[in-house]
Each structure stands twice: as structure tokens, then as C-alpha cells.
Backbone as a chain_set.jsonl record, in Angstrom:
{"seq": "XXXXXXXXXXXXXXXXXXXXXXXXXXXXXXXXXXXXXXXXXXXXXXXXXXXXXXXXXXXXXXXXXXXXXXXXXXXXXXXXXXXXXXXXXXXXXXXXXXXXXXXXXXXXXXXXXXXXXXXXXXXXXXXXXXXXXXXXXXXXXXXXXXXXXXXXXXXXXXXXXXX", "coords": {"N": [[111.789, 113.033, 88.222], [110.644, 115.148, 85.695], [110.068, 118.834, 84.829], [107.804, 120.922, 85.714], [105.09, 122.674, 84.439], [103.652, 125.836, 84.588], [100.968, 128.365, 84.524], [102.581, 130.812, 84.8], [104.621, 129.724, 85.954], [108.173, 127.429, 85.847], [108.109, 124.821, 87.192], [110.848, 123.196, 88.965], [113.129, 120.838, 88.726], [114.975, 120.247, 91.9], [118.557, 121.289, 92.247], [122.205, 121.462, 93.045], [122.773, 123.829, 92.482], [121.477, 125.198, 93.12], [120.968, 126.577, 96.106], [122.43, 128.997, 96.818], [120.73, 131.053, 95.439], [118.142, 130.18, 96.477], [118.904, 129.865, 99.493], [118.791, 133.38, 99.441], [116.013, 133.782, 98.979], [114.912, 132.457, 101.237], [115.597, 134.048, 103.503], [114.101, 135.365, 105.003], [113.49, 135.82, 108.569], [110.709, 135.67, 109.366], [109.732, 134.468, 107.785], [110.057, 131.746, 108.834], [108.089, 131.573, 111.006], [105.989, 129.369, 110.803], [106.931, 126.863, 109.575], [109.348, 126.471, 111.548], [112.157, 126.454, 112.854], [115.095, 128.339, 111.417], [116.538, 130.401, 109.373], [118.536, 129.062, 106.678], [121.703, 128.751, 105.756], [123.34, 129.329, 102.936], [125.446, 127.776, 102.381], [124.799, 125.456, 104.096], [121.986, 124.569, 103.19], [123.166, 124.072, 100.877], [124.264, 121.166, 101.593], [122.166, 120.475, 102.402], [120.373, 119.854, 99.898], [122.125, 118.394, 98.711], [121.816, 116.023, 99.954], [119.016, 115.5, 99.556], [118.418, 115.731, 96.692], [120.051, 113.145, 96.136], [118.218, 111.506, 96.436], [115.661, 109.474, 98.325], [116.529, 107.03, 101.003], [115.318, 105.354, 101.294], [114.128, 102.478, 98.855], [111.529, 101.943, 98.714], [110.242, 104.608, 99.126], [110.263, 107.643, 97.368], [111.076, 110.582, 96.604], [109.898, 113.907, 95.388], [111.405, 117.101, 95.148], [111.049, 119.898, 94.288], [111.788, 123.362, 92.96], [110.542, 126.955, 92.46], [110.424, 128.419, 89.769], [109.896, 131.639, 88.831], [108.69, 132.918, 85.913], [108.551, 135.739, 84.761], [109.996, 137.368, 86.627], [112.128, 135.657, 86.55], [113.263, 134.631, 88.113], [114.4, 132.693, 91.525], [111.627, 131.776, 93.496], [110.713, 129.743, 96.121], [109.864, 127.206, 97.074], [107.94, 123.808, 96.122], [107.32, 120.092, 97.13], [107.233, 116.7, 97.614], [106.551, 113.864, 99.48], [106.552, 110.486, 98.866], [105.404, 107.776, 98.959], [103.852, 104.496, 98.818], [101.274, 104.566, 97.314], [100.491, 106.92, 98.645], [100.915, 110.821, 98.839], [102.833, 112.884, 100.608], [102.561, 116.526, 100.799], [104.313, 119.304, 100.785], [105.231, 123.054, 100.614], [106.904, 126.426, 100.248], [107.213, 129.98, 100.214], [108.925, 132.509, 99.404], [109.147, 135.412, 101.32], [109.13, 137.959, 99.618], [106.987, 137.281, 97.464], [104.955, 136.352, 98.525], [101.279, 136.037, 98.441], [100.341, 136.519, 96.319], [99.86, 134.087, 95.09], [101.113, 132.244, 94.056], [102.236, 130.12, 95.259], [99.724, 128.754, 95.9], [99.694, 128.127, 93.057], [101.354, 126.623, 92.251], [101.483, 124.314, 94.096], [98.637, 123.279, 93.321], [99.819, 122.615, 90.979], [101.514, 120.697, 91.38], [100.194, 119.014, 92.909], [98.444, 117.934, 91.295], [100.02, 116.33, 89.24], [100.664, 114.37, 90.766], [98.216, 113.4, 91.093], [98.342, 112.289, 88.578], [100.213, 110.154, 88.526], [99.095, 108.286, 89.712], [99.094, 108.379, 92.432], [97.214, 108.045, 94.947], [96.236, 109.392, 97.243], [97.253, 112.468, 98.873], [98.598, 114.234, 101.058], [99.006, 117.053, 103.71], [100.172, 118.977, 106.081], [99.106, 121.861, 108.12], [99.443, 123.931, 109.717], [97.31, 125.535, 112.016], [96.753, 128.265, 112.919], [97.547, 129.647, 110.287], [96.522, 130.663, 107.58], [96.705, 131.168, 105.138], [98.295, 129.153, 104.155], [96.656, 127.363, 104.689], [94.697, 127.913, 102.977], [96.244, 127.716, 99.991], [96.266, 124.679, 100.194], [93.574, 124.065, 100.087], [93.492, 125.079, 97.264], [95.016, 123.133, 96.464], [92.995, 120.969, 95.893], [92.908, 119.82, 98.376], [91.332, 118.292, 101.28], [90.153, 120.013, 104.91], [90.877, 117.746, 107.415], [89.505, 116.234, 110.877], [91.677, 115.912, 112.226], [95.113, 116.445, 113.846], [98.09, 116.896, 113.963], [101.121, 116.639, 115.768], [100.199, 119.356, 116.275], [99.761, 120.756, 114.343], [97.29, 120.953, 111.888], [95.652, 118.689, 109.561], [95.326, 118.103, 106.362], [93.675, 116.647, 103.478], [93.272, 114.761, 100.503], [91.722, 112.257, 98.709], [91.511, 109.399, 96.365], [88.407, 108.781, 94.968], [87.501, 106.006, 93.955]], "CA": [[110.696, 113.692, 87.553], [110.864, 116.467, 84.688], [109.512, 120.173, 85.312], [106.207, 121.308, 85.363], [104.811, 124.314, 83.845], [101.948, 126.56, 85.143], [100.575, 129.867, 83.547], [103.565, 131.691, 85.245], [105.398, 129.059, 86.67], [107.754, 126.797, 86.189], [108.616, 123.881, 89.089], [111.882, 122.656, 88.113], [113.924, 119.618, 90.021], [116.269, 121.025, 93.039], [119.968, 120.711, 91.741], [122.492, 121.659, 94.938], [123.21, 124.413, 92.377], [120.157, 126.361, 93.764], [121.323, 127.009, 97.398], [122.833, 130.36, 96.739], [119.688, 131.656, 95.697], [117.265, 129.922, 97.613], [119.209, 130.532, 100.87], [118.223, 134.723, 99.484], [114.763, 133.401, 98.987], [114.28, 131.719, 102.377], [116.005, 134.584, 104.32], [113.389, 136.352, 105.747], [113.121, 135.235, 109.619], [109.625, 135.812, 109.734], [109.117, 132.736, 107.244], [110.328, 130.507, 109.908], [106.96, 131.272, 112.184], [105.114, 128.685, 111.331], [107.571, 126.063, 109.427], [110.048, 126.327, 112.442], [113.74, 126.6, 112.359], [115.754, 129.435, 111.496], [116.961, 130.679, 107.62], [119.708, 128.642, 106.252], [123.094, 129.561, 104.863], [124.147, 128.996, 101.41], [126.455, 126.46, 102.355], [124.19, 124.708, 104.889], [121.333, 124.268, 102.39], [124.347, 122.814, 99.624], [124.72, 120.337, 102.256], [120.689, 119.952, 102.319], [120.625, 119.825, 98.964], [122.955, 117.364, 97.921], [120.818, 114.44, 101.074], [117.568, 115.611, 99.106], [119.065, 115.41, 95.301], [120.447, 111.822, 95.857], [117.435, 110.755, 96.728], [115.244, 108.604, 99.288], [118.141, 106.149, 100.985], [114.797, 103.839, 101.335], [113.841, 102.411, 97.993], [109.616, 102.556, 98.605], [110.268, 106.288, 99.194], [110.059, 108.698, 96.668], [110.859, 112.335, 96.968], [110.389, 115.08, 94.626], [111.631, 118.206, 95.379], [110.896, 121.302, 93.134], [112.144, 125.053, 93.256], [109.603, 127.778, 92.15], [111.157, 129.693, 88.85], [108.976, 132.574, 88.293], [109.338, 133.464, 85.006], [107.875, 137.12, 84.641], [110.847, 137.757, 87.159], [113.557, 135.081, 85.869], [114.433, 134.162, 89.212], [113.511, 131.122, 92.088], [110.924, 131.817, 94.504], [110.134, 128.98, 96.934], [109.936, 125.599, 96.466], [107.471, 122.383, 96.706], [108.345, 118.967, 97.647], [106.671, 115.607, 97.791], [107.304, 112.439, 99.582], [105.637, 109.507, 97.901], [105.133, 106.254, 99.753], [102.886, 103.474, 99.245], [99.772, 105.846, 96.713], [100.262, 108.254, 99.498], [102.283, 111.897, 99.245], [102.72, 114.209, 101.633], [103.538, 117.746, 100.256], [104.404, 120.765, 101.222], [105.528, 124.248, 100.302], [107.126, 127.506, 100.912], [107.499, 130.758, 98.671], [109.78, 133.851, 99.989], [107.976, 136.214, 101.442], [108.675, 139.131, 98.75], [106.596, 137.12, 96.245], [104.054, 135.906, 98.99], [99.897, 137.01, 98.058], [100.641, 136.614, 94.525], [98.985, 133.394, 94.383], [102.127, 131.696, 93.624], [102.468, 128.762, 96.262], [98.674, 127.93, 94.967], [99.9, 127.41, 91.425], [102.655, 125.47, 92.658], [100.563, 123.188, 95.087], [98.275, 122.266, 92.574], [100.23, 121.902, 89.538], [102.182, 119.435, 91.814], [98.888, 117.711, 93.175], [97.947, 117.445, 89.703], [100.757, 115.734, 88.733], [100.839, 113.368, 91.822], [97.365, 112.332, 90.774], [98.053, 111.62, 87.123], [100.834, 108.868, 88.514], [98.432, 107.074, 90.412], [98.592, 108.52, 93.814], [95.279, 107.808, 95.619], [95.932, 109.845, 98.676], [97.194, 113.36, 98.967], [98.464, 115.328, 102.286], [99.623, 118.435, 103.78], [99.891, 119.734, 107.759], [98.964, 123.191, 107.871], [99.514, 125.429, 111.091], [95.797, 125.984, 112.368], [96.805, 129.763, 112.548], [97.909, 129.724, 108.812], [94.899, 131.036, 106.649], [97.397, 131.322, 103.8], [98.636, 127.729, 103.775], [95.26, 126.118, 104.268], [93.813, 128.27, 101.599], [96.682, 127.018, 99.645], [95.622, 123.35, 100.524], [92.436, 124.007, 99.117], [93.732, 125.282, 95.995], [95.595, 121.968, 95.649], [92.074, 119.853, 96.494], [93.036, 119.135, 99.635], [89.842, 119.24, 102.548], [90.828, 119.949, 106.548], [90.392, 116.881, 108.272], [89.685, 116.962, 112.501], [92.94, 115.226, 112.407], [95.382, 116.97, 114.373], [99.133, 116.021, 114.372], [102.314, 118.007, 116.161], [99.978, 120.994, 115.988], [99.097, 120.759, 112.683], [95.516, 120.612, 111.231], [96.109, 117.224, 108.446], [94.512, 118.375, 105.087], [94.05, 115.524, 102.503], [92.558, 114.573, 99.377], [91.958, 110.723, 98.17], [90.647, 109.139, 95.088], [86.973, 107.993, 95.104], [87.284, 104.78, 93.165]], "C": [[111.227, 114.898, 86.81], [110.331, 117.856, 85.668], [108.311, 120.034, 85.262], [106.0, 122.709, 85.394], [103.914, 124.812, 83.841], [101.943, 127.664, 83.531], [101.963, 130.842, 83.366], [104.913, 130.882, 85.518], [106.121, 127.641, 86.013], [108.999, 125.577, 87.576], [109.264, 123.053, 88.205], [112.912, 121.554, 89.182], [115.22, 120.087, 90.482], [116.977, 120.408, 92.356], [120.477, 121.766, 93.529], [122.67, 123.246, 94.463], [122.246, 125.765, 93.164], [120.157, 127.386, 94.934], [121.664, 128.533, 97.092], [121.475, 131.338, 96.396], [118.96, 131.606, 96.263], [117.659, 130.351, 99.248], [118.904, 132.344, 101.013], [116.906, 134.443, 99.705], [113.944, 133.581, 100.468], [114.733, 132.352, 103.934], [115.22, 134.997, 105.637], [113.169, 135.235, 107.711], [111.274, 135.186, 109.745], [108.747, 134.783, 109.043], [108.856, 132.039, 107.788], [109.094, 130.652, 110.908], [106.295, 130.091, 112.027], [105.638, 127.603, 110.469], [108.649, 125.951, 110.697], [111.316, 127.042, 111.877], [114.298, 128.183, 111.832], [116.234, 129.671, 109.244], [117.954, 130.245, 107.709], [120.655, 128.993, 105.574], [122.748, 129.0, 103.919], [124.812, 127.605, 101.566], [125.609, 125.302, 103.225], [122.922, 124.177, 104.064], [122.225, 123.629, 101.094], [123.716, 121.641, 100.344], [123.352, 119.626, 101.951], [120.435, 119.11, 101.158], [120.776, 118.639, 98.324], [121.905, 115.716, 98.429], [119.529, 114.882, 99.423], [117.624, 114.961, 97.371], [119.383, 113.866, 95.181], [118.862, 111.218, 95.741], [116.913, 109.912, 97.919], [116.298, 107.541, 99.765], [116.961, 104.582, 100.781], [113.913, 103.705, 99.62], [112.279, 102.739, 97.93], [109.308, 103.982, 99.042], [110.789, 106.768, 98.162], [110.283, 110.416, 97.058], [110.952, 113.388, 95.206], [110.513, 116.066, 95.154], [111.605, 119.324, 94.158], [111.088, 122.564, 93.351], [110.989, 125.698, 92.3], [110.39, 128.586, 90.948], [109.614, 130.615, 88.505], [109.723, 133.124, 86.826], [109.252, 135.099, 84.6], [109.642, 137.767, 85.409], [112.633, 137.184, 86.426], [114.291, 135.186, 87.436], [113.271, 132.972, 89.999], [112.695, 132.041, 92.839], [110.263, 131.324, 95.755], [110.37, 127.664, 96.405], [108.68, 124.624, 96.743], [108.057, 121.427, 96.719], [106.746, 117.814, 97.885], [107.306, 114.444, 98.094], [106.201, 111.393, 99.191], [106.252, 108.26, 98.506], [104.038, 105.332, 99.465], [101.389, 103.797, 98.811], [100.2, 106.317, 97.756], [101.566, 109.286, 99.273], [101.834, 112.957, 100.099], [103.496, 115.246, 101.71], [103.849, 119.052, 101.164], [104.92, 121.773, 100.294], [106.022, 125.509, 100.702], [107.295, 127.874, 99.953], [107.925, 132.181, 99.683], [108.533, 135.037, 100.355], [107.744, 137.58, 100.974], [107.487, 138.625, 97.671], [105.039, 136.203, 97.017], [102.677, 136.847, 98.191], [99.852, 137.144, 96.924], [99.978, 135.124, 93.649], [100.177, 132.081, 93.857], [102.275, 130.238, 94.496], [101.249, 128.161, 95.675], [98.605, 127.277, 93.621], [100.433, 126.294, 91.428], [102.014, 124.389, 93.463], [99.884, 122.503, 94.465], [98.449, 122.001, 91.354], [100.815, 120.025, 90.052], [100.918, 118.406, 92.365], [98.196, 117.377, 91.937], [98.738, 116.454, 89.019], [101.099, 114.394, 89.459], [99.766, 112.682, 91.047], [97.594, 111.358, 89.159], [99.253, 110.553, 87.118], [100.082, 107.764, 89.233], [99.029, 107.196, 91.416], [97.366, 108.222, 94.167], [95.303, 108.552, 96.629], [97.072, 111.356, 98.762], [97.399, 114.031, 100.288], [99.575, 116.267, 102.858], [99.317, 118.626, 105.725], [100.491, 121.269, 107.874], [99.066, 123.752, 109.611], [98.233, 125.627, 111.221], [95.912, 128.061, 112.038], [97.226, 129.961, 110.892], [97.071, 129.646, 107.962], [95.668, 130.785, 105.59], [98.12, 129.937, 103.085], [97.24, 127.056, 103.526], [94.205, 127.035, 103.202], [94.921, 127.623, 100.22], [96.621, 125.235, 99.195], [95.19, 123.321, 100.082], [92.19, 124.071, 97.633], [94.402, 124.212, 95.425], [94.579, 120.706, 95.534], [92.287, 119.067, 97.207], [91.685, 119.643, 100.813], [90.298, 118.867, 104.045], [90.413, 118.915, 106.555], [89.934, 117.553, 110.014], [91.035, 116.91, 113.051], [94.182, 116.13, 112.779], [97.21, 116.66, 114.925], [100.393, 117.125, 114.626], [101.785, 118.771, 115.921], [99.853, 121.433, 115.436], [97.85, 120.331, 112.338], [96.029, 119.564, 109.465], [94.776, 117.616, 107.562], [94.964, 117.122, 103.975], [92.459, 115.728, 101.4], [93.076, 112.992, 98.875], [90.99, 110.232, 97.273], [89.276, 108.424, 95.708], [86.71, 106.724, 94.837], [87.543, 103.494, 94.456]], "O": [[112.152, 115.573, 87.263], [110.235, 117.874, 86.895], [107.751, 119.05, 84.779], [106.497, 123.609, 86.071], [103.051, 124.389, 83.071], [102.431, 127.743, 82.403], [102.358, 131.415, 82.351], [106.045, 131.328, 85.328], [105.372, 126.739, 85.638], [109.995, 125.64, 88.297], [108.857, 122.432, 87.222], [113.229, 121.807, 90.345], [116.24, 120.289, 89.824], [116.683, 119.343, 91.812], [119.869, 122.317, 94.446], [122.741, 124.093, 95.354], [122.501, 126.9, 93.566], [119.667, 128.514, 94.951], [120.675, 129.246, 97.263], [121.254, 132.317, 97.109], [118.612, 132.628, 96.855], [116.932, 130.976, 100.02], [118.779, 132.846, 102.13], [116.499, 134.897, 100.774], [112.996, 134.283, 100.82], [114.544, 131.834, 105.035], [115.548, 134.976, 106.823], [112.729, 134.087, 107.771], [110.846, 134.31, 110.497], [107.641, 134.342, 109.353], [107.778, 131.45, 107.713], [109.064, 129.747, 111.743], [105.912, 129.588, 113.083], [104.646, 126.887, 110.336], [108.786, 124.732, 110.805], [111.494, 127.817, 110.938], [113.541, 129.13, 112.049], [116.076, 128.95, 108.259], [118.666, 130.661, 108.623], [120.378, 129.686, 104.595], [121.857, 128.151, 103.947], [124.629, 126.586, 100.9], [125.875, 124.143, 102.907], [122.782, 122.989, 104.356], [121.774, 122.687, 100.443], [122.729, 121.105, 99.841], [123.272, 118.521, 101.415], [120.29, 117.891, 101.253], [119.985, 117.995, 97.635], [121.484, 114.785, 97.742], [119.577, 114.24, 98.374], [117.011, 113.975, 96.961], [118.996, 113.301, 94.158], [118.553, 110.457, 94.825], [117.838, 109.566, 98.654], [117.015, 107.121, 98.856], [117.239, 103.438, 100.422], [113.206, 104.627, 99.213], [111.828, 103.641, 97.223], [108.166, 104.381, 99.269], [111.916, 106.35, 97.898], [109.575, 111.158, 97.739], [111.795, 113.446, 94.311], [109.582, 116.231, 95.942], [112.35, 119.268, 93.18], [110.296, 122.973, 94.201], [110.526, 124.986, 91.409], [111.055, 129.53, 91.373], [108.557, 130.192, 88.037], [110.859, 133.57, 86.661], [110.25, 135.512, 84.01], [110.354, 138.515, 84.738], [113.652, 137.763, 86.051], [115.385, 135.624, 87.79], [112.174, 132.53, 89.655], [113.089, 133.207, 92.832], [109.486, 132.011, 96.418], [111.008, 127.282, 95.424], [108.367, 124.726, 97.929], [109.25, 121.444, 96.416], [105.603, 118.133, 98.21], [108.238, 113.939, 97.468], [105.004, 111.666, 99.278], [107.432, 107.909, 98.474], [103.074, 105.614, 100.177], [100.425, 103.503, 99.518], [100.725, 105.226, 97.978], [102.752, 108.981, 99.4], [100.809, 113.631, 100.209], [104.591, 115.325, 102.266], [103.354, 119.426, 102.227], [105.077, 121.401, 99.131], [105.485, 125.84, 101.759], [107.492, 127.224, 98.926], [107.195, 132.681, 100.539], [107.466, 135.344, 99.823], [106.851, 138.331, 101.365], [107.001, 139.525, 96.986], [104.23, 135.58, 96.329], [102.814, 137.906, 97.579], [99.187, 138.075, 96.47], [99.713, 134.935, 92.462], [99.78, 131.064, 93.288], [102.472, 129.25, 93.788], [101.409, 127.157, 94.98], [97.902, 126.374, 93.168], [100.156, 125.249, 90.838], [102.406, 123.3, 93.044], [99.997, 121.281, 94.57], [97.672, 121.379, 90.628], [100.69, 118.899, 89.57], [100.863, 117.193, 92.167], [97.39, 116.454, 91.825], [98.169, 115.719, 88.211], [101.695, 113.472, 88.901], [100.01, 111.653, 90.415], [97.183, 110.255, 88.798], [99.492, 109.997, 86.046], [100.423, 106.583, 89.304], [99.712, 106.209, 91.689], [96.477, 108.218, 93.316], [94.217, 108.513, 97.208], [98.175, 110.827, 98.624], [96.357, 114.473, 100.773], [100.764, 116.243, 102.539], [98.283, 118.359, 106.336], [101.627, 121.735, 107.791], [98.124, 123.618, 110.392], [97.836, 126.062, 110.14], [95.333, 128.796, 111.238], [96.826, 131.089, 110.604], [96.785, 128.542, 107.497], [95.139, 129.911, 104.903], [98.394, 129.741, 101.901], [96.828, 126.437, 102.545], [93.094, 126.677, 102.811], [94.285, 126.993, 99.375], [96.891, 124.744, 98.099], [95.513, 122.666, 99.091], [91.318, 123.551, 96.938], [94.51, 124.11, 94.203], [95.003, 119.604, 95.187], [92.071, 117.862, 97.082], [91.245, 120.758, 101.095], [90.709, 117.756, 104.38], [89.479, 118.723, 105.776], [89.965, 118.729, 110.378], [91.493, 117.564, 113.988], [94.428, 116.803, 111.778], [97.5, 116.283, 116.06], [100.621, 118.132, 113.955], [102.425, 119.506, 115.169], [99.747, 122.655, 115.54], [97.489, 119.186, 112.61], [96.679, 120.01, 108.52], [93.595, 117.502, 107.892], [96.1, 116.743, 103.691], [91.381, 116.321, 101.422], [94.225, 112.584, 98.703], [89.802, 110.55, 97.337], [89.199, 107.699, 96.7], [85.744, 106.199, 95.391], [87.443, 102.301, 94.168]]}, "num_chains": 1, "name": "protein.A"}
């Protein structure tokens, strides 16, 4: 997939060259509360990188991956990501947490759910952290609606075509 280009933003396809910044990006420990895991090196995100860049190993999988360029700044900020299976993707997001409250992960969420739908996705989803006001308002901004649905501890937000 090409880029995509918001008001501010735009979401440009991970290369491995990215790691060095993104590993500044994705420093902050306090990110990791409610994605898990710990902040990745430079060199340990290459490594990421490079698996994600090739591509899905299974052909009916799809991944896009996208880094956040803010342009106002002229640097990355986060990234989205979509896996695409079968009409269904299931996205996510993160955005550093100097450039968090800015509205920025929402641009990015639904430029990319915008762009899912206009390939003929039909189905749309995201697992948000129940404590995470800021993701599932996010969600919403991509027209995604909570379900009761409840998976690893995650509240399952989706959106699917009507037709």
C-alpha cells in the first residue's frame, strides 16, 4: 500500500529504516502500560522491522504497517498497523507519548479505517484496554462501536458494513 495523507498527517509504509527513530518514539516506559512489553532497542525493532516489511509468510494475510510522520514537526510519531484477513482487519495503534492528546492517533485510526473500507473490508476491529479512555475514544473516532465482547482483557471494538 502507498501513504495516506490527513490534514497534518502523513501514514507512510514502515521501511526497517525507521527503527532508530521509532525506538526514540516508543521509549517512554509508561507507553508499555497497557500494550505490554517493555521499549525496544534500535536494533531489536530493525530485527522487527525487517519480519513485518517482508510481509505476511501466509498468503490470505495481509499486513499493513504505517509510521505516523507529523509534518508540522518533520519527524515520526507512532505508528498504525492492519492485519487483513478474509474482509476482516484488525488494527491498532500507538503514538509516543510527547505527541499524545493532540488528536493524532485519531487521525491516524481513521484515515486508516477509511482506507480499509474503500478496499472492500466489511469488518473492522480493535481491542482496547477497558481502562483506556484514550484508545477507545480513538476507536470511536475510527467508527468503531464497543462490543460486550471481551478477549485477553480487552473490550473488542468493531465496525461492519450494513449491506
Amino acid at each position: 500500500m502507498g501513504p495516506l495523507r490527513t490534514d497534518r498527517l502523513d501514514l507512510v509504509p514502515l521501511r526497517v529504516e525507521h527503527a532508530d527513530e521509532m525506538a526514540e518514539v516508543l521509549s517512554d516506559p509508561a507507553l508499555h502500560e497497557f500494550i505490554g512489553g517493555e521499549p525496544a532497542t534500535a536494533e531489536q525493532l530493525r530485527l522487527r522491522y525487517e519480519k513485518q516489511v517482508a510481509g505476511s509468510p501466509d498468503p490470505t494475510v495481509t499486513w499493513a504497517n504505517l509510521v505516523i510522520w507529523l509534518r508540522a514537526e518533520d519527524r515520526l510519531t507512532g505508528y498504525v498497523q492492519a492485519t487483513i484477513a478474509h474482509g476482516t482487519a484488525e488494527i491498532a495503534w500507538v503514538v509516543g507519548t510527547p505527541w499524545q492528546g493532540r488528536g493524532i492517533a485519531s487521525e491516524s485510526a481513521r484515515a486508516l479505517a477509511d482506507w480499509l473500507r474503500s478496499t472492500g473490508v466489511t469488518e473492522i476491529v480493535a481491542h482496547v484496554h477497558p481502562k483506556h479512555a484514550a484508545s477507545g475514544a480513538v476507536a470511536a473516532a475510527a467508527g468503531l462501536t464497543q462490543t460486550d465482547a471481551v478477549v485477553d482483557g480487552e473490550s473488542r471494538w468493531r465496525w461492519q458494513t450494513t449491506s
